[in-house]
Short mmCIF file of C-alpha atoms in Angstrom, two decimals:
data_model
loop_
_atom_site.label_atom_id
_atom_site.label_comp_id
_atom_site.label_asym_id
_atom_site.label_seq_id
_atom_site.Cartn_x
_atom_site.Cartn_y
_atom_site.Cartn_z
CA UNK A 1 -111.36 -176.51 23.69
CA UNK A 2 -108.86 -173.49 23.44
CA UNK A 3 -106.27 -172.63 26.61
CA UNK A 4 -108.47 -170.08 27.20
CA UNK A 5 -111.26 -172.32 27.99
CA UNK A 6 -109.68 -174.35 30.04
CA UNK A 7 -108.20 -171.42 32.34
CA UNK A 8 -110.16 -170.99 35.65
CA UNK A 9 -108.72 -167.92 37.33
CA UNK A 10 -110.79 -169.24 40.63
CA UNK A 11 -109.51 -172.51 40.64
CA UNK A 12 -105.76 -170.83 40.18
CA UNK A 13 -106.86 -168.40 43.17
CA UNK A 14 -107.61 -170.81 45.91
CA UNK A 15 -104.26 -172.48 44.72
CA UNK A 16 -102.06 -169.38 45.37
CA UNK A 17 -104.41 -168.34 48.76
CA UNK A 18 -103.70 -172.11 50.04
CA UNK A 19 -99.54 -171.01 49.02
CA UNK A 20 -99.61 -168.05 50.40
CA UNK A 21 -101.25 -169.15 53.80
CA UNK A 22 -98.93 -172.82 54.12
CA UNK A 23 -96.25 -171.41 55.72
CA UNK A 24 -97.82 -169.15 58.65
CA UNK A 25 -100.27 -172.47 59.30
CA UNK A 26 -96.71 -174.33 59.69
CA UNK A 27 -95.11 -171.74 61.79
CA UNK A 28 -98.33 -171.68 63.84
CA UNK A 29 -98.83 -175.49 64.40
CA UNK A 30 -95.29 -176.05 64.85
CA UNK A 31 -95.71 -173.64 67.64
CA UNK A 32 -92.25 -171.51 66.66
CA UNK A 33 -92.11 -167.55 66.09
CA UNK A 34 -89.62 -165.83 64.09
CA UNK A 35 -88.96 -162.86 66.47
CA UNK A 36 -86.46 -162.42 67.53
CA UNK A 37 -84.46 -163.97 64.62
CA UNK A 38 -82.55 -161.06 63.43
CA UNK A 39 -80.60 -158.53 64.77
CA UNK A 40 -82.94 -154.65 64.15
CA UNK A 41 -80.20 -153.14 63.57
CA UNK A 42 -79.06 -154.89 60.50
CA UNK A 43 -79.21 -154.22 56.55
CA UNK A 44 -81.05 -157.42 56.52
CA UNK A 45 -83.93 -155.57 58.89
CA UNK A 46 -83.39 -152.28 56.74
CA UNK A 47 -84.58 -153.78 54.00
CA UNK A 48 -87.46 -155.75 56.06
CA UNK A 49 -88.52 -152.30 57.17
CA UNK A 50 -88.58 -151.04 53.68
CA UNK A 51 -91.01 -154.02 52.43
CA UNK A 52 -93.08 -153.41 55.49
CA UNK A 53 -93.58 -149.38 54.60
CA UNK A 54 -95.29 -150.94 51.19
CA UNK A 55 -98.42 -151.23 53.47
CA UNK A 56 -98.12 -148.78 55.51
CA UNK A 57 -99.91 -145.42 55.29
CA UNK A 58 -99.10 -143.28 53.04
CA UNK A 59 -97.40 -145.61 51.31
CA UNK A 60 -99.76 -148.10 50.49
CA UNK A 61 -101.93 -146.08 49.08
CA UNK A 62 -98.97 -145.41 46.44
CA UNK A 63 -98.39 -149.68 46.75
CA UNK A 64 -102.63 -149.64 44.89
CA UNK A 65 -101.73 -146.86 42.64
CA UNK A 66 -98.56 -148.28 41.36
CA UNK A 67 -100.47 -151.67 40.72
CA UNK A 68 -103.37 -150.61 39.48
CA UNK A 69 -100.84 -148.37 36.87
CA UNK A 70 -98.83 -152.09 35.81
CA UNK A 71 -102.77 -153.31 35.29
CA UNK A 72 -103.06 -150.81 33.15
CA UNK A 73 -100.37 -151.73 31.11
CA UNK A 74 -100.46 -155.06 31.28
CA UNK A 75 -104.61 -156.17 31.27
CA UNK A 76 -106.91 -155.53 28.59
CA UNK A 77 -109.17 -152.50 28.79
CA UNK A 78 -111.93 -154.02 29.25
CA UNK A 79 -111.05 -155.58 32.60
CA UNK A 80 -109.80 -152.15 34.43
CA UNK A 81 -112.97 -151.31 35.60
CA UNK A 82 -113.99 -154.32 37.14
CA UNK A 83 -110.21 -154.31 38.69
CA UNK A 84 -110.94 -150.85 39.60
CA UNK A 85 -114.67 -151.63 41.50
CA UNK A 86 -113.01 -155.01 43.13
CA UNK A 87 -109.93 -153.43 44.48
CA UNK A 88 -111.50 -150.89 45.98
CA UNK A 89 -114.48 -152.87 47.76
CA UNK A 90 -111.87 -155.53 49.02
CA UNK A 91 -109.91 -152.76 50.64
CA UNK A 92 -112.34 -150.75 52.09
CA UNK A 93 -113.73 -154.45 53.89
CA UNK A 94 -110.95 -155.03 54.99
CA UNK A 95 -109.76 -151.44 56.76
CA UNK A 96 -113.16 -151.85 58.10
CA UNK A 97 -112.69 -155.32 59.31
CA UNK A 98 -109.16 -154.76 60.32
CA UNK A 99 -110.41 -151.59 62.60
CA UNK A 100 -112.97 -153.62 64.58
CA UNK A 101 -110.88 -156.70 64.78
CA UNK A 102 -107.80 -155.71 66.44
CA UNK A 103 -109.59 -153.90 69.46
CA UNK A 104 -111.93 -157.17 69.92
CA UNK A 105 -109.30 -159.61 70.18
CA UNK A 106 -106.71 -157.24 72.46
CA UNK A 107 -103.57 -159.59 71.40
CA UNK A 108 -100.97 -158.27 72.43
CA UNK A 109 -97.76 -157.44 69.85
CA UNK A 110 -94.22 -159.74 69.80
CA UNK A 111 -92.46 -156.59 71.01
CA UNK A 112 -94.59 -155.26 73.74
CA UNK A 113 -94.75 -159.04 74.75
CA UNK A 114 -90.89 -158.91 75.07
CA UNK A 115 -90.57 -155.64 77.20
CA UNK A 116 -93.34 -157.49 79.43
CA UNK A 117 -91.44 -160.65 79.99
CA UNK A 118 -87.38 -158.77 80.09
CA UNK A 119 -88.51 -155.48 81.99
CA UNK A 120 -92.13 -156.48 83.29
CA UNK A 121 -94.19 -153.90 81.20
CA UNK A 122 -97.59 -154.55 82.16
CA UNK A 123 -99.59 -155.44 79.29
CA UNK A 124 -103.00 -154.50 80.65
CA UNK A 125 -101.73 -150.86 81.96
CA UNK A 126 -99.83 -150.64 78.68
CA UNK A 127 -102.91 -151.09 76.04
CA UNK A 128 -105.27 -149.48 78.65
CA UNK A 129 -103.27 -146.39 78.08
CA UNK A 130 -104.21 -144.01 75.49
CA UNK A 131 -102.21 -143.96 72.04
CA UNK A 132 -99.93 -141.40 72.80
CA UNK A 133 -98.95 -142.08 76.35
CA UNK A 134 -98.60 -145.73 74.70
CA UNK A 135 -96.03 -144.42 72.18
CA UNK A 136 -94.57 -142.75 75.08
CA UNK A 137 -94.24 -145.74 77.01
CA UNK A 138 -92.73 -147.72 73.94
CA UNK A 139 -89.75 -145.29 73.61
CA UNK A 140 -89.15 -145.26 77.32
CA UNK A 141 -89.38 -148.86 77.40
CA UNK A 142 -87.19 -149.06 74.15
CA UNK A 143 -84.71 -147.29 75.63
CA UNK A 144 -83.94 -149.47 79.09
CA UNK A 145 -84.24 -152.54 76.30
CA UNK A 146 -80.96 -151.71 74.57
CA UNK A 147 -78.99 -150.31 77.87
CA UNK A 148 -80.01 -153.68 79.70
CA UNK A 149 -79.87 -156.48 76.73
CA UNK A 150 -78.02 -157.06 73.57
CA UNK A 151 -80.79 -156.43 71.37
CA UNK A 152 -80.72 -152.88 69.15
CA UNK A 153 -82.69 -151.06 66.86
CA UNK A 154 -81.98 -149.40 64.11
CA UNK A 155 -83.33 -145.74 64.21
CA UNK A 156 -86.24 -146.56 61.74
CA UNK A 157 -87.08 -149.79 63.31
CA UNK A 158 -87.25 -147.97 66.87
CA UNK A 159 -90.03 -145.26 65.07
CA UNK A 160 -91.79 -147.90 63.69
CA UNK A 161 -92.00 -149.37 67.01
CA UNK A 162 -92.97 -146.31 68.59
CA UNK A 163 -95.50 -145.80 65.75
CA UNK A 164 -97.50 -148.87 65.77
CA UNK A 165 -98.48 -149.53 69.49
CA UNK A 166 -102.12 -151.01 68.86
CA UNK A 167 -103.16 -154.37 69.50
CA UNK A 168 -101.61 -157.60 67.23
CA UNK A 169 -104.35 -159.61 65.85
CA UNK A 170 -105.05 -160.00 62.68
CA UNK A 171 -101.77 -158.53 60.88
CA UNK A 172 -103.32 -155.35 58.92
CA UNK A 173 -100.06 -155.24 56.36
CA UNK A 174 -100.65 -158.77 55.77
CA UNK A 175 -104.19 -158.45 55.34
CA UNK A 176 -103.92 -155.17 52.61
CA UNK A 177 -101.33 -157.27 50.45
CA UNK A 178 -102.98 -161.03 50.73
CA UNK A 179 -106.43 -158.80 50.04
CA UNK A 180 -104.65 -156.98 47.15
CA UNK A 181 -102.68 -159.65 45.83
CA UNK A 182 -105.37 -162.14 45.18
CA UNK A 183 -107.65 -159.71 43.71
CA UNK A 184 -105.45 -158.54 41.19
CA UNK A 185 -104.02 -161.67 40.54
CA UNK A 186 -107.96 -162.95 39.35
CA UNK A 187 -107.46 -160.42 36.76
CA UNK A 188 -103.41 -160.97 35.83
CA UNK A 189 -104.17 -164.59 35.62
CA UNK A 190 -107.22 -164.16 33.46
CA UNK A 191 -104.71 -162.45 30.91
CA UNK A 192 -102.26 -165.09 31.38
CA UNK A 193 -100.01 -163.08 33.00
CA UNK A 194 -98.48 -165.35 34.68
CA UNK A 195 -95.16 -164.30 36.07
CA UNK A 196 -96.08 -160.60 37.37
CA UNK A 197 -98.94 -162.54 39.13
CA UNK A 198 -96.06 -165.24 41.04
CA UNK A 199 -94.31 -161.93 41.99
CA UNK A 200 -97.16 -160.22 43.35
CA UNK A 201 -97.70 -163.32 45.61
CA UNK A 202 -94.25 -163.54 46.76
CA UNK A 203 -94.08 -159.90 47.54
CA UNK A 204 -97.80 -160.58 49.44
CA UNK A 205 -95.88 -163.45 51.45
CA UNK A 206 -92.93 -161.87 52.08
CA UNK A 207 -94.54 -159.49 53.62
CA UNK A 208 -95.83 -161.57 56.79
CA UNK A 209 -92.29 -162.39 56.79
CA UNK A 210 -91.19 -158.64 57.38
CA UNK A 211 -94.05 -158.56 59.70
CA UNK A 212 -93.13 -161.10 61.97
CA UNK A 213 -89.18 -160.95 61.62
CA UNK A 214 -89.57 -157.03 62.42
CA UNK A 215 -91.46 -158.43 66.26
CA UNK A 216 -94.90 -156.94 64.94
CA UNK A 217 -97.09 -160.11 65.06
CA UNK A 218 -97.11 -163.76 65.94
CA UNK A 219 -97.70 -166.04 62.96
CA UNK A 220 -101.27 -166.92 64.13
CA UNK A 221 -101.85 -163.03 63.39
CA UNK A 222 -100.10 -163.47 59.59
CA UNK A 223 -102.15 -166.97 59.21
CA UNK A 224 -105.42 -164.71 60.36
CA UNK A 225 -105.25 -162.49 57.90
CA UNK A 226 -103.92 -164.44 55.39
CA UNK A 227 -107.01 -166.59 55.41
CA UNK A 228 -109.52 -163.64 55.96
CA UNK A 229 -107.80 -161.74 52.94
CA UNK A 230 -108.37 -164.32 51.12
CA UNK A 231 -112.43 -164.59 51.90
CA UNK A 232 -112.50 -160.64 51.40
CA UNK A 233 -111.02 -160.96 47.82
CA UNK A 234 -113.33 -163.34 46.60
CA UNK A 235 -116.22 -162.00 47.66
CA UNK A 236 -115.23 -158.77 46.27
CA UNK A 237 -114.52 -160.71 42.94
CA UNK A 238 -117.71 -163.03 43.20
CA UNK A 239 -120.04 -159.75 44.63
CA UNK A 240 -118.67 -157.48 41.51
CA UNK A 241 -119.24 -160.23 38.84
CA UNK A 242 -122.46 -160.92 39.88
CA UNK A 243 -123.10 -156.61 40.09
CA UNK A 244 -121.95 -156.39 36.41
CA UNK A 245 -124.47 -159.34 35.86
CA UNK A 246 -127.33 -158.22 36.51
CA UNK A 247 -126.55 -154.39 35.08
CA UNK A 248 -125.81 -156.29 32.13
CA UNK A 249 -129.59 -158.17 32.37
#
């Protein structure tokens, strides 16, 4: 029996999905929360905030393109179609899951839940609000935060703030790189690529990190997702498989 035979991408997969979602569980269970840790303002943040904008729009549709391009280079030709169809049904499932679950579950975010207990923002008038007078809100709010406490933001950290003022549950960047990690990773470890497919999963964990450290979800949101991106990619795996199955039949 060859290396080759031996290799089950699957078995490999649930491996790095139980990694990836360890920590969050322990962060959850041990009932801590990582915001906040840092000071916003810091290079430590800045560079948080950059990781972060890998998954946000537009720039994770660039994040796909750019991996999908290193597949490319990396996978054999063979496999960049199937990469192709399972990429793009595990991330249309999950901008369709992440739409509907957010609004269902009405968590509230780290941050808003700080301006409620410092400056007694009310959470149901806040998310009752529409999006805009929400954003509104957030900068008015943001404002009396750093004239009355210690804490500061950095200008980009204050936007993103003001930007993303929906509900908290599941983590949507989590989701998009757990989803998109593990799918590609079916296909880098099937080549034996071995080290580009550790990266991809540290990059998909340190990205809950950013999430959380930035005051944009609880780690119950990051364990969420991390366990539901898992599900999505391998039934986008397991659904296109058995698609290219029975076209083959």
């Amino acid at each position: 029996m060859t290396r080759n035979d031996r290799l089950n991408p699957y078995a490999y997969l649930l491996l790095l999905w139980g990694g990836l979602a360890l920590i969050p569980a322990a962060l959850y269970l041990g009932g801590l929360s990582l915001f906040p840790w840092i000071e916003l303002d810091s290079i430590k943040a800045q560079l948080l905030y950059g990781l972060t904008s890998l998954g946000t729009a537009p720039y994770g549709i660039l994040t796909v393109l750019a991996l999908l391009l290193i597949c490319y280079l990396l996978l054999p030709r063979k496999q960049l179609v199937p990469l192709l169809l399972s990429v793009s049904l595990a991330m249309g499932i999950g901008l369709v899951l992440n739409h509907f679950l957010k609004p269902y579950f009405g968590h509230p975010r780290p941050n808003v839940q700080l301006l409620a207990d410092t400056q007694g923002l009310s959470l149901s008038d806040f998310y009752q609000a529409s999006a805009s007078a929400r954003r509104t809100l957030m900068a008015q709010e943001m404002t009396k935060l750093t004239e009355q406490t210690e804490l500061s933001l950095s200008p980009q950290i204050a936007q993103h703030w003001q930007h993303e003022v929906g509900f908290s549950f599941p983590s949507g960047h989590t989701l998009f790189a757990v989803t998109l990690a593990l799918v590609v990773s079916y296909f880098l470890l099937s080549a034996q690529q071995f080290l580009f497919t550790s990266l991809l999963c540290l990059w998909a964990l340190a990205m809950g990190f950013s999430r959380m450290l930035l005051g944009m979800h609880w780690p119950q949101d990051v364990l969420a997702a991390t366990l539901l991106g898992g599900a999505i990619a391998l039934f986008s795996l397991l659904s296109i498989e058995r698609w290219r199955a029975i076209r083959q039949d």
